[in-house]
């Protein structure tokens, strides 16, 4: 006869073996304690692929800010709903006939939200335009952004840093993310600092008030202060501060122009590469309904676009995916709320609970975005069972090799065994993805931390301790 006490012990063992551990691993706990961060500030779920019960579950259902880890949701939804070969078009229109390659009129560019209209892609598009028979534009370049209904916002609304590339706002015709590479070198006179910008767009005005100071090449941004013109003048930036004399060439990547002016400048540069010229300025307006496209180009496929998006955590690319998703259900002009509605409907249809999910703009650059570690885990497992799993997983940063985790576990056994997406905002540190343990088993990992200053060194230390623990399984 089996005693009740023995049966009870068997039952308790079964419950504990299926429910998973709820105790934070010792190394993770050590970093929490050292940084005075309570266990209640973090959520963790670790679950083996193919298993329903977690290996580790801590505060799993608490909705927290995921920062850029939210891009896991946006990119997988886009891949599944739009398809890996989805492409964005760019249309070119002319309002007069072409005579021997010369257009005495205006050239229109109508964008449809291409998230990756970088320099080489724009150069290629203009080559196709040139092949259509156009060489000289004696008129303006007119940018049509009417495909998207964008909210009224300013680039500095999020954190007061309007020139940071992570704050670039979406437009339907966004060329190269409006990015500049500013280069700084000490002048040989020992007083001034040389400043140059790439690309060399004529419409950009640089006010150089930067001075040299004697000393080693250290300090935040090497003492460089960059700000837009206080007078409100567009396309003007001011550099001030003190630059160390022992610095060599120092680089800052920033934006500095409005979107139409940047597009006009880039058009002039790359149109000249194809032997073309343009005499006019730039306008923002809709294409007249009477015109038909003179030339049409297409972006790279979505499957190629989500790789730089996830590996390098590009915010404006993720935002533009949300608008593309809106287009699967609604006519233009497309808005963000329509896109998030499509996302939530897809996730619900996949059997993933979205009751506490707040997507906001889809990039994670938000104070209102919310997901739980349990939600991310369900998403990761659904994605791993999806036919497009290889394309999705390959878009994530490989630890020690590329992307935002390229410096983690370099030269260690864990190197190259993880495909991850990071997230970081003030007070937010997050990471989620897949880990191949030394046993060969594959685990999903989701860690969300929301606490003052956790985004500093503590956040990475906590994440790395958990990732090492999972690898050891």
Short mmCIF file of C-alpha atoms in Angstrom, two decimals:
data_model
loop_
_atom_site.label_atom_id
_atom_site.label_comp_id
_atom_site.label_asym_id
_atom_site.label_seq_id
_atom_site.Cartn_x
_atom_site.Cartn_y
_atom_site.Cartn_z
CA UNK A 1 0.00 0.00 0.00
CA UNK A 2 1.34 3.43 -1.02
CA UNK A 3 1.31 5.88 1.85
CA UNK A 4 -0.39 9.30 1.37
CA UNK A 5 2.78 11.11 2.46
CA UNK A 6 4.71 9.41 -0.34
CA UNK A 7 2.01 10.34 -2.87
CA UNK A 8 2.14 13.93 -1.69
CA UNK A 9 5.91 14.06 -2.13
CA UNK A 10 5.57 12.68 -5.68
CA UNK A 11 2.94 15.32 -6.47
CA UNK A 12 5.06 18.14 -5.10
CA UNK A 13 8.04 16.95 -7.14
CA UNK A 14 5.95 16.85 -10.32
CA UNK A 15 4.65 20.38 -9.72
CA UNK A 16 8.12 21.76 -9.07
CA UNK A 17 9.59 20.01 -12.11
CA UNK A 18 6.96 21.40 -14.50
CA UNK A 19 6.51 24.87 -13.06
CA UNK A 20 10.17 25.82 -13.32
CA UNK A 21 12.40 27.67 -10.88
CA UNK A 22 11.25 30.99 -9.49
CA UNK A 23 14.48 31.86 -7.68
CA UNK A 24 16.80 34.32 -9.41
CA UNK A 25 20.12 32.58 -10.23
CA UNK A 26 22.88 33.35 -7.73
CA UNK A 27 25.11 35.35 -10.11
CA UNK A 28 22.17 37.43 -11.28
CA UNK A 29 21.10 38.01 -7.68
CA UNK A 30 24.63 39.10 -6.81
CA UNK A 31 24.56 41.88 -9.39
CA UNK A 32 21.10 42.95 -8.26
CA UNK A 33 22.27 43.17 -4.65
CA UNK A 34 25.51 44.97 -5.54
CA UNK A 35 23.54 47.63 -7.43
CA UNK A 36 20.71 47.83 -4.85
CA UNK A 37 18.11 46.68 -7.38
CA UNK A 38 15.25 44.60 -5.93
CA UNK A 39 14.15 41.34 -7.53
CA UNK A 40 10.77 42.96 -8.05
CA UNK A 41 12.32 45.32 -10.65
CA UNK A 42 13.07 42.54 -13.13
CA UNK A 43 11.15 39.89 -15.04
CA UNK A 44 12.76 36.74 -16.41
CA UNK A 45 11.51 33.79 -18.41
CA UNK A 46 13.83 31.05 -19.70
CA UNK A 47 12.19 28.23 -21.59
CA UNK A 48 13.56 25.40 -23.69
CA UNK A 49 12.35 25.38 -27.27
CA UNK A 50 9.69 22.72 -27.68
CA UNK A 51 8.73 22.78 -24.00
CA UNK A 52 5.63 24.42 -22.53
CA UNK A 53 6.94 24.88 -19.00
CA UNK A 54 9.73 27.36 -18.24
CA UNK A 55 13.08 26.47 -16.80
CA UNK A 56 13.02 29.79 -14.93
CA UNK A 57 10.16 32.22 -14.36
CA UNK A 58 10.40 35.39 -12.26
CA UNK A 59 7.68 38.07 -12.29
CA UNK A 60 6.80 36.75 -15.72
CA UNK A 61 3.42 38.43 -16.20
CA UNK A 62 4.28 41.97 -15.15
CA UNK A 63 4.02 44.39 -18.08
CA UNK A 64 7.18 46.48 -18.32
CA UNK A 65 8.85 48.86 -20.73
CA UNK A 66 10.92 46.69 -23.14
CA UNK A 67 12.76 49.55 -24.90
CA UNK A 68 14.12 48.28 -28.23
CA UNK A 69 13.40 44.64 -27.42
CA UNK A 70 9.96 45.57 -28.76
CA UNK A 71 11.47 45.40 -32.25
CA UNK A 72 11.24 41.61 -31.88
CA UNK A 73 7.47 42.03 -32.09
CA UNK A 74 7.45 44.53 -34.95
CA UNK A 75 9.89 42.68 -37.19
CA UNK A 76 8.36 39.24 -36.74
CA UNK A 77 4.85 40.56 -37.36
CA UNK A 78 6.03 42.35 -40.50
CA UNK A 79 7.84 39.26 -41.74
CA UNK A 80 4.80 37.03 -41.17
CA UNK A 81 2.14 39.45 -42.42
CA UNK A 82 3.91 41.24 -45.28
CA UNK A 83 6.05 38.30 -46.36
CA UNK A 84 9.83 38.09 -46.82
CA UNK A 85 9.75 39.44 -50.38
CA UNK A 86 7.68 42.53 -49.63
CA UNK A 87 9.14 45.62 -51.32
CA UNK A 88 8.44 49.35 -51.15
CA UNK A 89 8.15 51.37 -54.34
CA UNK A 90 9.35 54.90 -55.09
CA UNK A 91 7.67 56.72 -57.95
CA UNK A 92 9.08 59.53 -60.12
CA UNK A 93 6.81 61.95 -62.01
CA UNK A 94 7.46 64.81 -64.43
CA UNK A 95 5.12 67.70 -65.26
CA UNK A 96 6.42 68.42 -68.75
CA UNK A 97 7.74 66.40 -71.66
CA UNK A 98 11.43 65.53 -72.00
CA UNK A 99 13.29 66.83 -75.03
CA UNK A 100 16.68 65.21 -75.69
CA UNK A 101 17.10 64.38 -72.03
CA UNK A 102 16.07 67.87 -70.81
CA UNK A 103 13.04 68.47 -68.60
CA UNK A 104 11.90 72.07 -68.47
CA UNK A 105 9.70 71.41 -65.50
CA UNK A 106 9.59 69.81 -62.10
CA UNK A 107 10.54 66.32 -61.01
CA UNK A 108 8.39 64.69 -58.32
CA UNK A 109 9.47 61.90 -56.00
CA UNK A 110 6.66 60.06 -54.23
CA UNK A 111 7.75 57.79 -51.41
CA UNK A 112 5.81 54.92 -49.89
CA UNK A 113 7.72 54.54 -46.64
CA UNK A 114 10.83 52.62 -47.75
CA UNK A 115 12.68 52.00 -44.44
CA UNK A 116 16.03 51.48 -46.14
CA UNK A 117 16.51 54.18 -48.76
CA UNK A 118 20.21 54.45 -47.89
CA UNK A 119 22.81 56.09 -50.09
CA UNK A 120 23.60 53.07 -52.26
CA UNK A 121 19.90 52.35 -52.79
CA UNK A 122 19.13 55.99 -53.65
CA UNK A 123 22.11 56.05 -56.04
CA UNK A 124 20.78 52.92 -57.74
CA UNK A 125 17.27 54.40 -58.00
CA UNK A 126 18.64 57.53 -59.69
CA UNK A 127 20.54 55.32 -62.11
CA UNK A 128 17.25 53.71 -63.11
CA UNK A 129 15.74 57.18 -63.48
CA UNK A 130 18.62 58.18 -65.77
CA UNK A 131 18.03 55.05 -67.87
CA UNK A 132 14.47 56.28 -68.43
CA UNK A 133 15.82 59.12 -70.58
CA UNK A 134 16.18 62.06 -68.18
CA UNK A 135 19.44 64.00 -67.72
CA UNK A 136 18.73 67.69 -67.04
CA UNK A 137 16.04 68.97 -64.67
CA UNK A 138 15.37 72.68 -65.20
CA UNK A 139 12.98 72.92 -62.28
CA UNK A 140 12.41 71.94 -58.69
CA UNK A 141 12.57 68.62 -56.94
CA UNK A 142 9.16 68.11 -55.31
CA UNK A 143 8.83 65.57 -52.50
CA UNK A 144 5.45 63.89 -51.99
CA UNK A 145 5.09 62.38 -48.50
CA UNK A 146 1.29 62.08 -48.65
CA UNK A 147 1.23 58.27 -48.43
CA UNK A 148 1.67 58.46 -44.65
CA UNK A 149 -0.39 60.44 -42.15
CA UNK A 150 2.27 61.33 -39.61
CA UNK A 151 1.55 62.64 -36.11
CA UNK A 152 2.54 66.17 -35.24
CA UNK A 153 5.84 65.70 -33.47
CA UNK A 154 9.34 67.14 -33.16
CA UNK A 155 12.56 65.08 -33.19
CA UNK A 156 13.49 66.26 -29.71
CA UNK A 157 10.16 65.42 -28.08
CA UNK A 158 11.39 62.17 -26.55
CA UNK A 159 14.49 63.38 -24.71
CA UNK A 160 15.39 66.86 -25.92
CA UNK A 161 18.05 65.54 -28.36
CA UNK A 162 16.69 66.50 -31.81
CA UNK A 163 19.96 65.84 -33.66
CA UNK A 164 20.45 62.26 -32.48
CA UNK A 165 19.89 59.68 -35.19
CA UNK A 166 17.75 57.52 -32.92
CA UNK A 167 15.24 60.38 -32.80
CA UNK A 168 14.81 60.73 -36.58
CA UNK A 169 11.09 60.73 -37.37
CA UNK A 170 9.55 58.73 -40.22
CA UNK A 171 8.52 60.25 -43.53
CA UNK A 172 7.31 58.53 -46.67
CA UNK A 173 10.46 59.60 -48.52
CA UNK A 174 13.29 59.25 -46.00
CA UNK A 175 16.71 59.30 -47.66
CA UNK A 176 19.61 57.74 -45.72
CA UNK A 177 17.94 58.47 -42.36
CA UNK A 178 19.06 62.13 -42.87
CA UNK A 179 22.41 61.03 -41.46
CA UNK A 180 25.68 62.95 -41.45
CA UNK A 181 29.12 61.84 -40.34
CA UNK A 182 30.83 64.86 -38.79
CA UNK A 183 34.63 64.62 -38.62
CA UNK A 184 36.76 66.64 -36.19
CA UNK A 185 40.54 67.11 -36.27
CA UNK A 186 42.76 69.61 -34.40
CA UNK A 187 44.01 72.47 -36.57
CA UNK A 188 47.78 72.81 -36.76
CA UNK A 189 47.55 76.33 -35.29
CA UNK A 190 46.75 74.76 -31.90
CA UNK A 191 43.63 76.88 -31.48
CA UNK A 192 40.99 75.90 -34.00
CA UNK A 193 39.30 72.61 -34.89
CA UNK A 194 38.60 71.47 -38.44
CA UNK A 195 35.05 70.20 -39.04
CA UNK A 196 33.84 68.41 -42.16
CA UNK A 197 30.61 66.60 -42.97
CA UNK A 198 29.75 63.60 -45.12
CA UNK A 199 27.74 63.75 -47.30
CA UNK A 200 28.79 67.21 -48.49
CA UNK A 201 25.35 68.71 -48.97
CA UNK A 202 25.62 72.39 -50.05
CA UNK A 203 22.54 73.47 -48.10
CA UNK A 204 24.03 72.59 -44.70
CA UNK A 205 25.49 75.50 -42.74
CA UNK A 206 28.05 74.65 -40.04
CA UNK A 207 28.82 77.32 -37.43
CA UNK A 208 32.19 76.36 -35.93
CA UNK A 209 32.81 77.78 -32.44
CA UNK A 210 34.79 74.76 -31.31
CA UNK A 211 38.22 75.43 -29.79
CA UNK A 212 41.21 73.29 -28.93
CA UNK A 213 42.38 72.58 -25.43
CA UNK A 214 45.61 70.85 -24.45
CA UNK A 215 45.15 67.34 -23.16
CA UNK A 216 44.49 63.70 -23.83
CA UNK A 217 41.69 62.54 -26.10
CA UNK A 218 39.06 61.79 -23.45
CA UNK A 219 35.71 63.06 -22.24
CA UNK A 220 32.10 62.70 -23.32
CA UNK A 221 31.91 63.40 -27.07
CA UNK A 222 35.45 64.77 -26.63
CA UNK A 223 33.99 68.01 -25.30
CA UNK A 224 31.99 68.72 -28.46
CA UNK A 225 28.61 70.40 -28.05
CA UNK A 226 26.24 70.35 -31.02
CA UNK A 227 22.94 72.18 -31.23
CA UNK A 228 20.51 73.49 -33.83
CA UNK A 229 20.44 77.21 -34.49
CA UNK A 230 18.76 79.01 -31.54
CA UNK A 231 17.28 81.44 -34.06
CA UNK A 232 15.25 78.60 -35.54
CA UNK A 233 17.13 78.71 -38.85
CA UNK A 234 16.68 75.40 -40.62
CA UNK A 235 19.62 73.35 -41.84
CA UNK A 236 22.08 75.15 -39.56
CA UNK A 237 24.04 73.56 -36.72
CA UNK A 238 26.39 75.08 -34.18
CA UNK A 239 29.45 73.36 -32.72
CA UNK A 240 31.04 74.68 -29.56
CA UNK A 241 33.08 73.42 -26.63
CA UNK A 242 36.70 72.39 -26.14
CA UNK A 243 38.32 69.63 -28.21
CA UNK A 244 41.45 67.86 -26.85
CA UNK A 245 44.59 68.65 -28.83
CA UNK A 246 45.85 65.06 -28.67
CA UNK A 247 42.81 63.68 -30.50
CA UNK A 248 43.26 62.41 -34.00
CA UNK A 249 40.17 62.19 -36.19
CA UNK A 250 36.99 61.97 -34.14
CA UNK A 251 33.57 61.11 -35.60
CA UNK A 252 30.04 62.05 -34.55
CA UNK A 253 27.06 60.65 -36.44
CA UNK A 254 24.09 63.00 -36.28
CA UNK A 255 21.28 64.51 -38.33
CA UNK A 256 21.21 68.21 -39.12
CA UNK A 257 18.67 69.01 -41.88
CA UNK A 258 14.97 68.71 -42.56
CA UNK A 259 13.96 65.72 -44.65
CA UNK A 260 13.11 67.49 -47.97
CA UNK A 261 16.31 69.58 -47.94
CA UNK A 262 18.42 66.53 -47.19
CA UNK A 263 16.73 64.59 -50.01
CA UNK A 264 17.34 67.51 -52.41
CA UNK A 265 21.01 67.64 -51.47
CA UNK A 266 21.47 63.90 -51.85
CA UNK A 267 19.66 64.01 -55.19
CA UNK A 268 22.05 66.65 -56.52
CA UNK A 269 25.10 64.66 -55.39
CA UNK A 270 24.04 61.29 -56.76
CA UNK A 271 22.30 62.65 -59.84
CA UNK A 272 25.64 64.20 -60.79
CA UNK A 273 27.24 60.73 -60.49
CA UNK A 274 25.00 59.68 -63.37
CA UNK A 275 25.84 62.77 -65.40
CA UNK A 276 22.66 64.64 -64.51
CA UNK A 277 22.00 68.19 -63.31
CA UNK A 278 19.18 69.98 -61.53
CA UNK A 279 18.76 73.76 -61.37
CA UNK A 280 15.86 74.28 -58.99
CA UNK A 281 15.25 74.01 -55.28
CA UNK A 282 13.00 71.74 -53.25
CA UNK A 283 9.29 71.75 -52.41
CA UNK A 284 6.97 69.50 -50.45
CA UNK A 285 3.69 68.86 -52.27
CA UNK A 286 1.46 66.09 -53.56
CA UNK A 287 1.77 64.82 -57.11
CA UNK A 288 -1.05 66.21 -59.29
CA UNK A 289 -3.70 63.57 -59.95
CA UNK A 290 -3.31 64.09 -63.71
CA UNK A 291 0.27 62.77 -63.76
CA UNK A 292 1.32 59.15 -64.21
CA UNK A 293 4.65 57.70 -63.04
CA UNK A 294 7.61 58.34 -65.33
CA UNK A 295 9.74 55.74 -63.52
CA UNK A 296 9.23 53.34 -60.61
CA UNK A 297 11.92 51.74 -58.44
CA UNK A 298 11.67 49.18 -55.67
CA UNK A 299 13.42 48.61 -52.36
CA UNK A 300 15.30 45.57 -51.21
CA UNK A 301 13.01 42.79 -49.94
CA UNK A 302 11.83 42.95 -46.34
CA UNK A 303 13.91 39.91 -45.40
CA UNK A 304 17.07 41.92 -46.18
CA UNK A 305 15.78 45.02 -44.41
CA UNK A 306 15.00 43.48 -41.01
CA UNK A 307 18.62 42.37 -40.62
CA UNK A 308 20.19 45.86 -40.22
CA UNK A 309 17.05 46.95 -38.37
CA UNK A 310 17.38 44.33 -35.62
CA UNK A 311 21.13 43.94 -35.47
CA UNK A 312 21.71 47.69 -35.08
CA UNK A 313 18.34 48.58 -33.53
CA UNK A 314 17.24 51.22 -36.02
CA UNK A 315 14.24 53.08 -34.61
CA UNK A 316 12.89 54.87 -37.66
CA UNK A 317 13.04 51.66 -39.74
CA UNK A 318 10.88 49.91 -37.15
CA UNK A 319 8.44 52.82 -37.13
CA UNK A 320 8.05 52.60 -40.89
CA UNK A 321 7.25 48.88 -40.68
CA UNK A 322 4.21 49.77 -38.57
CA UNK A 323 2.91 52.01 -41.39
CA UNK A 324 3.52 49.27 -43.95
CA UNK A 325 1.42 46.91 -41.84
CA UNK A 326 -1.38 49.48 -41.81
CA UNK A 327 -1.42 49.24 -45.61
CA UNK A 328 -2.51 45.59 -45.47
CA UNK A 329 -5.91 46.68 -44.14
CA UNK A 330 -6.39 50.41 -44.78
CA UNK A 331 -6.09 52.80 -47.74
CA UNK A 332 -3.60 55.72 -47.61
CA UNK A 333 -2.85 58.00 -45.97
CA UNK A 334 -1.76 55.40 -43.44
CA UNK A 335 -1.41 56.13 -39.74
CA UNK A 336 0.37 54.49 -36.84
CA UNK A 337 -2.75 53.43 -34.94
CA UNK A 338 -3.88 51.42 -37.96
CA UNK A 339 -0.54 49.63 -38.02
CA UNK A 340 -0.57 48.74 -34.33
CA UNK A 341 -4.13 47.45 -34.74
CA UNK A 342 -2.94 45.08 -37.47
CA UNK A 343 -0.07 43.94 -35.25
CA UNK A 344 -2.30 43.15 -32.29
CA UNK A 345 -4.80 41.32 -34.48
CA UNK A 346 -2.05 39.14 -35.93
CA UNK A 347 -0.58 38.32 -32.51
CA UNK A 348 -4.00 37.42 -31.13
CA UNK A 349 -4.70 35.19 -34.11
CA UNK A 350 -1.43 33.39 -33.34
CA UNK A 351 -2.75 32.57 -29.87
CA UNK A 352 -0.53 35.07 -28.06
CA UNK A 353 -2.14 37.00 -25.21
CA UNK A 354 -1.93 40.74 -25.96
CA UNK A 355 -4.11 42.00 -23.11
CA UNK A 356 -1.29 43.98 -21.46
CA UNK A 357 0.65 44.86 -24.62
CA UNK A 358 1.21 48.50 -25.61
CA UNK A 359 3.11 48.86 -28.89
CA UNK A 360 3.05 52.66 -29.33
CA UNK A 361 5.34 53.39 -32.33
CA UNK A 362 6.80 49.89 -32.76
CA UNK A 363 10.43 50.88 -32.19
CA UNK A 364 10.59 50.78 -28.39
CA UNK A 365 11.72 54.42 -28.24
CA UNK A 366 8.79 55.19 -25.99
CA UNK A 367 7.85 55.64 -22.37
CA UNK A 368 4.45 54.00 -22.86
CA UNK A 369 5.41 50.68 -24.56
CA UNK A 370 4.65 47.67 -22.39
CA UNK A 371 5.07 43.90 -22.69
CA UNK A 372 5.69 41.08 -20.25
CA UNK A 373 8.50 38.53 -20.29
CA UNK A 374 5.83 35.87 -20.73
CA UNK A 375 4.53 37.62 -23.83
CA UNK A 376 8.01 37.85 -25.35
CA UNK A 377 8.56 34.17 -24.61
CA UNK A 378 5.32 33.19 -26.34
CA UNK A 379 6.33 35.32 -29.34
CA UNK A 380 9.81 33.77 -29.52
CA UNK A 381 8.40 30.23 -29.39
CA UNK A 382 5.75 30.98 -32.00
CA UNK A 383 8.44 32.51 -34.24
CA UNK A 384 10.74 29.51 -33.78
CA UNK A 385 8.00 27.17 -35.02
CA UNK A 386 7.17 29.43 -37.97
CA UNK A 387 8.32 28.59 -41.53
CA UNK A 388 10.22 31.93 -41.64
CA UNK A 389 12.14 31.15 -38.45
CA UNK A 390 15.58 31.08 -40.16
CA UNK A 391 15.04 34.53 -41.68
CA UNK A 392 13.84 35.95 -38.37
CA UNK A 393 16.55 34.46 -36.16
CA UNK A 394 19.31 35.48 -38.58
CA UNK A 395 18.23 39.12 -38.23
CA UNK A 396 19.19 39.17 -34.55
CA UNK A 397 22.55 40.23 -33.16
CA UNK A 398 25.03 37.36 -32.70
CA UNK A 399 26.90 37.77 -29.43
CA UNK A 400 30.59 38.46 -29.82
CA UNK A 401 30.24 38.82 -33.58
CA UNK A 402 27.91 41.57 -34.80
CA UNK A 403 25.23 44.10 -33.93
CA UNK A 404 24.50 45.45 -30.48
CA UNK A 405 25.93 42.36 -28.69
CA UNK A 406 29.15 42.22 -30.72
CA UNK A 407 31.28 42.93 -27.62
CA UNK A 408 29.69 40.31 -25.37
CA UNK A 409 31.57 37.13 -24.47
CA UNK A 410 34.28 37.73 -27.08
CA UNK A 411 36.79 34.88 -26.96
CA UNK A 412 34.70 32.91 -24.46
CA UNK A 413 32.83 29.61 -24.93
CA UNK A 414 29.52 31.50 -25.06
CA UNK A 415 30.62 33.51 -28.12
CA UNK A 416 28.41 33.04 -31.17
CA UNK A 417 25.88 30.87 -29.33
CA UNK A 418 23.17 33.51 -28.95
CA UNK A 419 20.84 35.46 -31.23
CA UNK A 420 19.59 38.42 -29.23
CA UNK A 421 17.78 41.75 -29.30
CA UNK A 422 18.75 44.34 -26.74
CA UNK A 423 16.82 47.30 -25.36
CA UNK A 424 18.03 50.32 -23.43
CA UNK A 425 16.45 53.55 -22.25
CA UNK A 426 16.95 55.59 -19.11
CA UNK A 427 15.72 53.27 -16.38
CA UNK A 428 15.22 50.36 -18.78
CA UNK A 429 17.49 47.42 -19.63
CA UNK A 430 16.08 44.51 -21.66
CA UNK A 431 17.29 41.55 -23.66
CA UNK A 432 15.50 38.69 -25.38
CA UNK A 433 16.24 36.02 -27.95
CA UNK A 434 17.68 32.54 -28.27
CA UNK A 435 20.60 30.79 -26.57
CA UNK A 436 22.15 27.50 -27.64
CA UNK A 437 23.40 26.00 -24.38
CA UNK A 438 26.57 23.94 -24.21
CA UNK A 439 24.30 20.87 -23.99
CA UNK A 440 23.00 21.66 -27.49
CA UNK A 441 19.55 22.57 -26.22
CA UNK A 442 18.07 25.85 -27.42
CA UNK A 443 16.39 28.17 -24.92
CA UNK A 444 14.40 31.35 -25.32
CA UNK A 445 15.41 34.09 -22.92
CA UNK A 446 13.48 37.22 -21.96
CA UNK A 447 14.73 39.65 -19.32
CA UNK A 448 13.07 43.01 -18.65
CA UNK A 449 14.44 45.40 -16.06
CA UNK A 450 12.77 48.68 -15.13
CA UNK A 451 14.50 50.59 -12.34
CA UNK A 452 16.37 53.90 -11.95
CA UNK A 453 19.87 53.68 -13.49
CA UNK A 454 19.52 50.00 -14.46
CA UNK A 455 20.37 51.11 -18.02
CA UNK A 456 23.91 51.82 -16.90
CA UNK A 457 26.50 49.10 -16.26
CA UNK A 458 24.23 47.14 -13.95
CA UNK A 459 21.83 46.23 -16.72
CA UNK A 460 24.46 44.60 -18.93
CA UNK A 461 26.03 42.81 -15.95
CA UNK A 462 22.66 41.33 -14.96
CA UNK A 463 21.93 40.28 -18.54
CA UNK A 464 25.34 38.66 -19.02
CA UNK A 465 25.04 36.75 -15.76
CA UNK A 466 21.69 35.32 -16.87
CA UNK A 467 22.97 34.48 -20.36
CA UNK A 468 25.97 32.63 -18.88
CA UNK A 469 23.61 30.71 -16.60
CA UNK A 470 21.44 29.68 -19.55
CA UNK A 471 24.46 28.67 -21.62
CA UNK A 472 25.61 26.40 -18.79
CA UNK A 473 22.34 24.42 -18.82
#
